PDB file of C-alpha atoms in Angstrom:
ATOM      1  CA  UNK A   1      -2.530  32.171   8.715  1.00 66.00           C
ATOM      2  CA  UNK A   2      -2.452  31.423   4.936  1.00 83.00           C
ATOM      3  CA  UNK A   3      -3.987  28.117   3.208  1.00 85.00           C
ATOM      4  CA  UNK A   4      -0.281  26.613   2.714  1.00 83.00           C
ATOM      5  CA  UNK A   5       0.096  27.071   5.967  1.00 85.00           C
ATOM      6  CA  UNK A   6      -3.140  25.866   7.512  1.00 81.00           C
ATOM      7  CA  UNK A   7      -2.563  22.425   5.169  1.00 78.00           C
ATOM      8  CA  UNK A   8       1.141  22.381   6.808  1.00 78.00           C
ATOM      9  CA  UNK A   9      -0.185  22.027   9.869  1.00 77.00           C
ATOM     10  CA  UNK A  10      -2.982  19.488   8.991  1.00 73.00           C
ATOM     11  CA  UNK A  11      -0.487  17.411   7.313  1.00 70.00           C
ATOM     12  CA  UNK A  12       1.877  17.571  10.196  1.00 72.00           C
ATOM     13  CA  UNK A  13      -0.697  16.069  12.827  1.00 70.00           C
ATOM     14  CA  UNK A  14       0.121  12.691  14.159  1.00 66.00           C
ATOM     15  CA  UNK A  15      -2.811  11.360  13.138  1.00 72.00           C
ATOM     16  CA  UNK A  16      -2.553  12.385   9.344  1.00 70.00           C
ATOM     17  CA  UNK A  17       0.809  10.460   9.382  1.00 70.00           C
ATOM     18  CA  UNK A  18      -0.597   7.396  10.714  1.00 74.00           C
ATOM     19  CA  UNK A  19      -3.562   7.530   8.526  1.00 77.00           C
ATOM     20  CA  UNK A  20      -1.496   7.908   5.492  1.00 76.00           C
ATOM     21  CA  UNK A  21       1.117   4.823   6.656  1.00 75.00           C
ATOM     22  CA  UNK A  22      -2.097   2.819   7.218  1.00 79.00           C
ATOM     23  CA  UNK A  23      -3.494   3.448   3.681  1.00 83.00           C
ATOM     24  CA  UNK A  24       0.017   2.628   1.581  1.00 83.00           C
ATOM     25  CA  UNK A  25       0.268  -0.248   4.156  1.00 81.00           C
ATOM     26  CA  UNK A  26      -3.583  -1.547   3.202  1.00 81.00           C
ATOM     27  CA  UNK A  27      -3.123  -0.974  -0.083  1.00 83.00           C
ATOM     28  CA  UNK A  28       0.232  -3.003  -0.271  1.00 83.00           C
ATOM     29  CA  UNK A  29      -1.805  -5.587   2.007  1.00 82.00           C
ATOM     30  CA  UNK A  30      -4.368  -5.626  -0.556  1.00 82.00           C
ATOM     31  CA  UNK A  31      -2.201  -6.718  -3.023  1.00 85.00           C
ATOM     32  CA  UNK A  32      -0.958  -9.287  -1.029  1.00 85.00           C
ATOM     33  CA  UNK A  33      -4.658 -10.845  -0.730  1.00 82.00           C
ATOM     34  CA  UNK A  34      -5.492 -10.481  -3.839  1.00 81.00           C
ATOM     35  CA  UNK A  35      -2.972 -12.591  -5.166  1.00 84.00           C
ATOM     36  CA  UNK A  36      -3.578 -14.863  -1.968  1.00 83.00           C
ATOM     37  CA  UNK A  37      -7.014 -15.118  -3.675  1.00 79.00           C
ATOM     38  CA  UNK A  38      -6.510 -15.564  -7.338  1.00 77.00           C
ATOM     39  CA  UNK A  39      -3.884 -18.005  -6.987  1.00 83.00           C
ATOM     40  CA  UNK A  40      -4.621 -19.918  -4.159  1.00 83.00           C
ATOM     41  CA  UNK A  41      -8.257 -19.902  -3.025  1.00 79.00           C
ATOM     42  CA  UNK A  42      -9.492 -19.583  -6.457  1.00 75.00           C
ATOM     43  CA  UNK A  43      -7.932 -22.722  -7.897  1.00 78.00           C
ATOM     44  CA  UNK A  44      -9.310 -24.430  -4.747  1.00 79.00           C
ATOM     45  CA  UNK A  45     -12.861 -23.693  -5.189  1.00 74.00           C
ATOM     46  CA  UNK A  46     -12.335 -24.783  -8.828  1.00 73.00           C
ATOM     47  CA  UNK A  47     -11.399 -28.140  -7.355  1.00 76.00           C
ATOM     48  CA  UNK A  48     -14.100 -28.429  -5.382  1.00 74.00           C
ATOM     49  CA  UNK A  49     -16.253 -27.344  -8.230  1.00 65.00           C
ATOM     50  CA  UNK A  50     -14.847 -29.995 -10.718  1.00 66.00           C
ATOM     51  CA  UNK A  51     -12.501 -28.169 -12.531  1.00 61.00           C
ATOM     52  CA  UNK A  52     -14.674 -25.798 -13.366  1.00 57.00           C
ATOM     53  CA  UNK A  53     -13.755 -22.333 -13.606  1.00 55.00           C
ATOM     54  CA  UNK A  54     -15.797 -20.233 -11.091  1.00 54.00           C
ATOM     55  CA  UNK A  55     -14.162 -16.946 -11.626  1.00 53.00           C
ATOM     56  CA  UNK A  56     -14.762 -16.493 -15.366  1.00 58.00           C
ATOM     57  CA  UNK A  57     -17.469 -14.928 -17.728  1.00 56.00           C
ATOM     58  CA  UNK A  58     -20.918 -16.050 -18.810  1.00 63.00           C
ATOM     59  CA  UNK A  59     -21.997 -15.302 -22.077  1.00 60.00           C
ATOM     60  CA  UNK A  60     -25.405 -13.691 -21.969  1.00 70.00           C
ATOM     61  CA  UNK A  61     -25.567 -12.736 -25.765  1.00 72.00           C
ATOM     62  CA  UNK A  62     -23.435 -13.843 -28.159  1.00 75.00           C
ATOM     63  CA  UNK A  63     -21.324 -11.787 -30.672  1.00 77.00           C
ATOM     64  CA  UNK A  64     -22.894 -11.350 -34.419  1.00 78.00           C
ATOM     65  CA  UNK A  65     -20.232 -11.356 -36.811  1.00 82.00           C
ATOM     66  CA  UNK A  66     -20.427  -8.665 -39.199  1.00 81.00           C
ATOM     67  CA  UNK A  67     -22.205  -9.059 -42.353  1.00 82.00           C
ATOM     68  CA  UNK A  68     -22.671  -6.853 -45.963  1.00 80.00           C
ATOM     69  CA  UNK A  69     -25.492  -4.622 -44.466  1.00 80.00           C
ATOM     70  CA  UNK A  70     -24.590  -4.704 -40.848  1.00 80.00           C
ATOM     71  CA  UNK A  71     -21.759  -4.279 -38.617  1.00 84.00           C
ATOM     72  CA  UNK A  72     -20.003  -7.034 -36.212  1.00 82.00           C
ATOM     73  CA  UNK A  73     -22.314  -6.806 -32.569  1.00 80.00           C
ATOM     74  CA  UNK A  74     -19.903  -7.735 -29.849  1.00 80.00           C
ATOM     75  CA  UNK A  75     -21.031 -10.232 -27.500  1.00 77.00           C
ATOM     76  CA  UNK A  76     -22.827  -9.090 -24.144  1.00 77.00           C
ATOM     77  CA  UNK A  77     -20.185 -10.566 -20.686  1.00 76.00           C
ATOM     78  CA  UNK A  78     -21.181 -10.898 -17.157  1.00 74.00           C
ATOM     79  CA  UNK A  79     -17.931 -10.769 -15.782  1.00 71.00           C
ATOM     80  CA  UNK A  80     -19.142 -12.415 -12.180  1.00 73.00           C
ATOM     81  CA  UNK A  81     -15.506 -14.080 -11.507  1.00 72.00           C
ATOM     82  CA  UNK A  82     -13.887 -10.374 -10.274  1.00 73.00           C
ATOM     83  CA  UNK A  83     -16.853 -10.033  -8.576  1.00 77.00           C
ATOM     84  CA  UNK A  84     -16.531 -13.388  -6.339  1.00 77.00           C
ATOM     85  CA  UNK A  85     -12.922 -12.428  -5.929  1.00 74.00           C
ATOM     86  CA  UNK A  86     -13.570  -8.667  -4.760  1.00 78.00           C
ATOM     87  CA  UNK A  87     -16.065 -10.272  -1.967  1.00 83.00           C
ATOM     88  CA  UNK A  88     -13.645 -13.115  -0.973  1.00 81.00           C
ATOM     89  CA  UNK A  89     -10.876 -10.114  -0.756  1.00 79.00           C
ATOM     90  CA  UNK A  90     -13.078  -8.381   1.197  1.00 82.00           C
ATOM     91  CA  UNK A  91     -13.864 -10.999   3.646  1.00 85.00           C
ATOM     92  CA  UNK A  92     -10.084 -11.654   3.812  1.00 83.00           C
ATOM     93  CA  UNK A  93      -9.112  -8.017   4.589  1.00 80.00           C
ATOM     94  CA  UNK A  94     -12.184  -7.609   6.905  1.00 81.00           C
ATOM     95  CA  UNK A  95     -10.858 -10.530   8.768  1.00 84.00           C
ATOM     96  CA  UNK A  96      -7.049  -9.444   9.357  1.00 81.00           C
ATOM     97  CA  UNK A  97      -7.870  -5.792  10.049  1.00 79.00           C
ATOM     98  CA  UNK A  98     -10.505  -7.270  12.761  1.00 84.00           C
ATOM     99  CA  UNK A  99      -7.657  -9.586  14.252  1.00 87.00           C
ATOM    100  CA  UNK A 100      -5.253  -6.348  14.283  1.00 81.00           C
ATOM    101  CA  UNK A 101      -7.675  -3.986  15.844  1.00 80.00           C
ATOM    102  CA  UNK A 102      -9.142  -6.619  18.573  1.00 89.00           C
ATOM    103  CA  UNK A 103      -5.523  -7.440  19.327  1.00 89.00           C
ATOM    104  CA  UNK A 104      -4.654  -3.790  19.949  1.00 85.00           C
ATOM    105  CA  UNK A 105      -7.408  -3.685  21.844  1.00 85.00           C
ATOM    106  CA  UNK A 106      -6.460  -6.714  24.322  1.00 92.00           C
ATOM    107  CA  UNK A 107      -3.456  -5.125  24.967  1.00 91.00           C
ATOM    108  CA  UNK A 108      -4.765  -1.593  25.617  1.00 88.00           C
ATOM    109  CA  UNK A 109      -7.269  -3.296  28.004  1.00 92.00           C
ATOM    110  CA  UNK A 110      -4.535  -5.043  29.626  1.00 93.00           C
ATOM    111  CA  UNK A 111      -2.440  -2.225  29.713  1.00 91.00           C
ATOM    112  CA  UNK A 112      -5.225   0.054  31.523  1.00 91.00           C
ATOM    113  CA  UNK A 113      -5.900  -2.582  33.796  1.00 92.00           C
ATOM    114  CA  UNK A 114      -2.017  -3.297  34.877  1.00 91.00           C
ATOM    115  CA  UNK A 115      -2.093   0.291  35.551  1.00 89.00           C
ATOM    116  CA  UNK A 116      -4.813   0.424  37.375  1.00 89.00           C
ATOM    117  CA  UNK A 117      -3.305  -2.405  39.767  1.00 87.00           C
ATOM    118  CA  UNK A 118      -0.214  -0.245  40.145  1.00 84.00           C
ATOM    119  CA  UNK A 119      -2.407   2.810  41.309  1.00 81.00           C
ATOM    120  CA  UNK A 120      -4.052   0.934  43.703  1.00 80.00           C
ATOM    121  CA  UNK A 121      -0.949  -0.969  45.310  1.00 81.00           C
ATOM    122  CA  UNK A 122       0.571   2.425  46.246  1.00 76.00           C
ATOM    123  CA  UNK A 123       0.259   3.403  49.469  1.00 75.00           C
ATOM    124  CA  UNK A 124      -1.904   6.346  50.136  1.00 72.00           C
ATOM    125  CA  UNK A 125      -0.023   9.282  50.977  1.00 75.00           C
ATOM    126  CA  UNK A 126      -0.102  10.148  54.493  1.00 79.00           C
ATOM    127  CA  UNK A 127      -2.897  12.488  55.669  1.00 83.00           C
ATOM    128  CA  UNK A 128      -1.837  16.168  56.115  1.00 88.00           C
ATOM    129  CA  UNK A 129      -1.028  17.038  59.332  1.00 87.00           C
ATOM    130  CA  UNK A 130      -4.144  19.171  61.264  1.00 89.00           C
ATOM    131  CA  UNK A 131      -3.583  22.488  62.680  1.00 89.00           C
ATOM    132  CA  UNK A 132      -3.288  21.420  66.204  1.00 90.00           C
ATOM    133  CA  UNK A 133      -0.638  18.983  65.042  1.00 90.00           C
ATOM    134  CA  UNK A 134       1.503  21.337  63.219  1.00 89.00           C
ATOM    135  CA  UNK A 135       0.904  23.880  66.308  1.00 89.00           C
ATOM    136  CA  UNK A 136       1.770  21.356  69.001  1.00 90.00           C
ATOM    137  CA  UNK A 137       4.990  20.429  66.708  1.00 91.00           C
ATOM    138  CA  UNK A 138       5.986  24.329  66.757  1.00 90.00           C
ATOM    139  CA  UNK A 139       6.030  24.393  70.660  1.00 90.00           C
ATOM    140  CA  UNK A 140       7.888  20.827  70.866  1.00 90.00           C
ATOM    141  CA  UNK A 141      10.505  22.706  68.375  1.00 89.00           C
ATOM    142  CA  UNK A 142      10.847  25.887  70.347  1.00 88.00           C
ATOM    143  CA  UNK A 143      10.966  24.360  73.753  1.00 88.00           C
ATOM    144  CA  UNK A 144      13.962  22.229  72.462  1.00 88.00           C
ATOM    145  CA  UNK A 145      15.586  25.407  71.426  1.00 87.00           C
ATOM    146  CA  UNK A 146      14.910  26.776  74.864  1.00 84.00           C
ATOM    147  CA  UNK A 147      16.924  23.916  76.793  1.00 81.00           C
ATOM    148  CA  UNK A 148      19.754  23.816  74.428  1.00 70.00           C
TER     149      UNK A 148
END
């Protein structure tokens, strides 16, 4: 077989399909947190923090404005606000997928264990018959032929 069609098979797995579904879906969920976050939770710890802007910058050095001799030095940023909002999307994303997967996996439990119930409520099929049985049943059959 060739590359292309070593990669069409790959692609055409199952599990490739679902992988790729799950990673536009997360991604699309992603967005949905991160807005959750930056409009929503944000504004709320800013509340609790007095206004204050958590999610912002902190100066560490400030800019120099050009002079004759020298050029303008731009100002050193931490940038820790994306940072706080990355980890808070994180937790947020963490969480959900955990719900999804422990909820799949309550039902897959449940699911194993109805059928299990259903196996064991069947009635065991009758033994086989032993050879003494099946050769007492042959005479029973011929000597009914016989009278008839």
């Amino acid at each position: 077989m060739g590359f292309f069609a070593d990669f069409k098979k790959f692609i055409s797995r199952g599990n490739v399909i679902d992988m790729a579904v799950g990673v536009v879906v997360g991604g699309a969920f992603s967005k949905i947190v991160t807005t959750f976050v930056s409009s929503i939770i944000t504004p709320c710890i800013s509340m609790l923090t007095g206004g204050g802007k958590v999610a912002g910058q902190v100066i560490l050095k400030e800019a120099v404005p050009a002079t004759e001799t020298a050029a303008e030095i731009p100002a050193i940023i931490l940038d820790y606000g994306a940072l706080i909002q990355a980890i808070i999307d994180f937790i947020i994303i963490a969480f959900c997928i955990f719900i999804v997967v422990r909820v799949i996996t309550k039902m897959r439990e449940k699911a194993e264990s109805l059928k299990k119930k259903e196996e064991e409520q069947k009635p065991a099929a009758p033994p086989e018959p032993s050879a003494e049985e099946k050769l007492l049943t042959e005479i029973r059959d011929l000597l009914k032929e016989n009278k008839q």
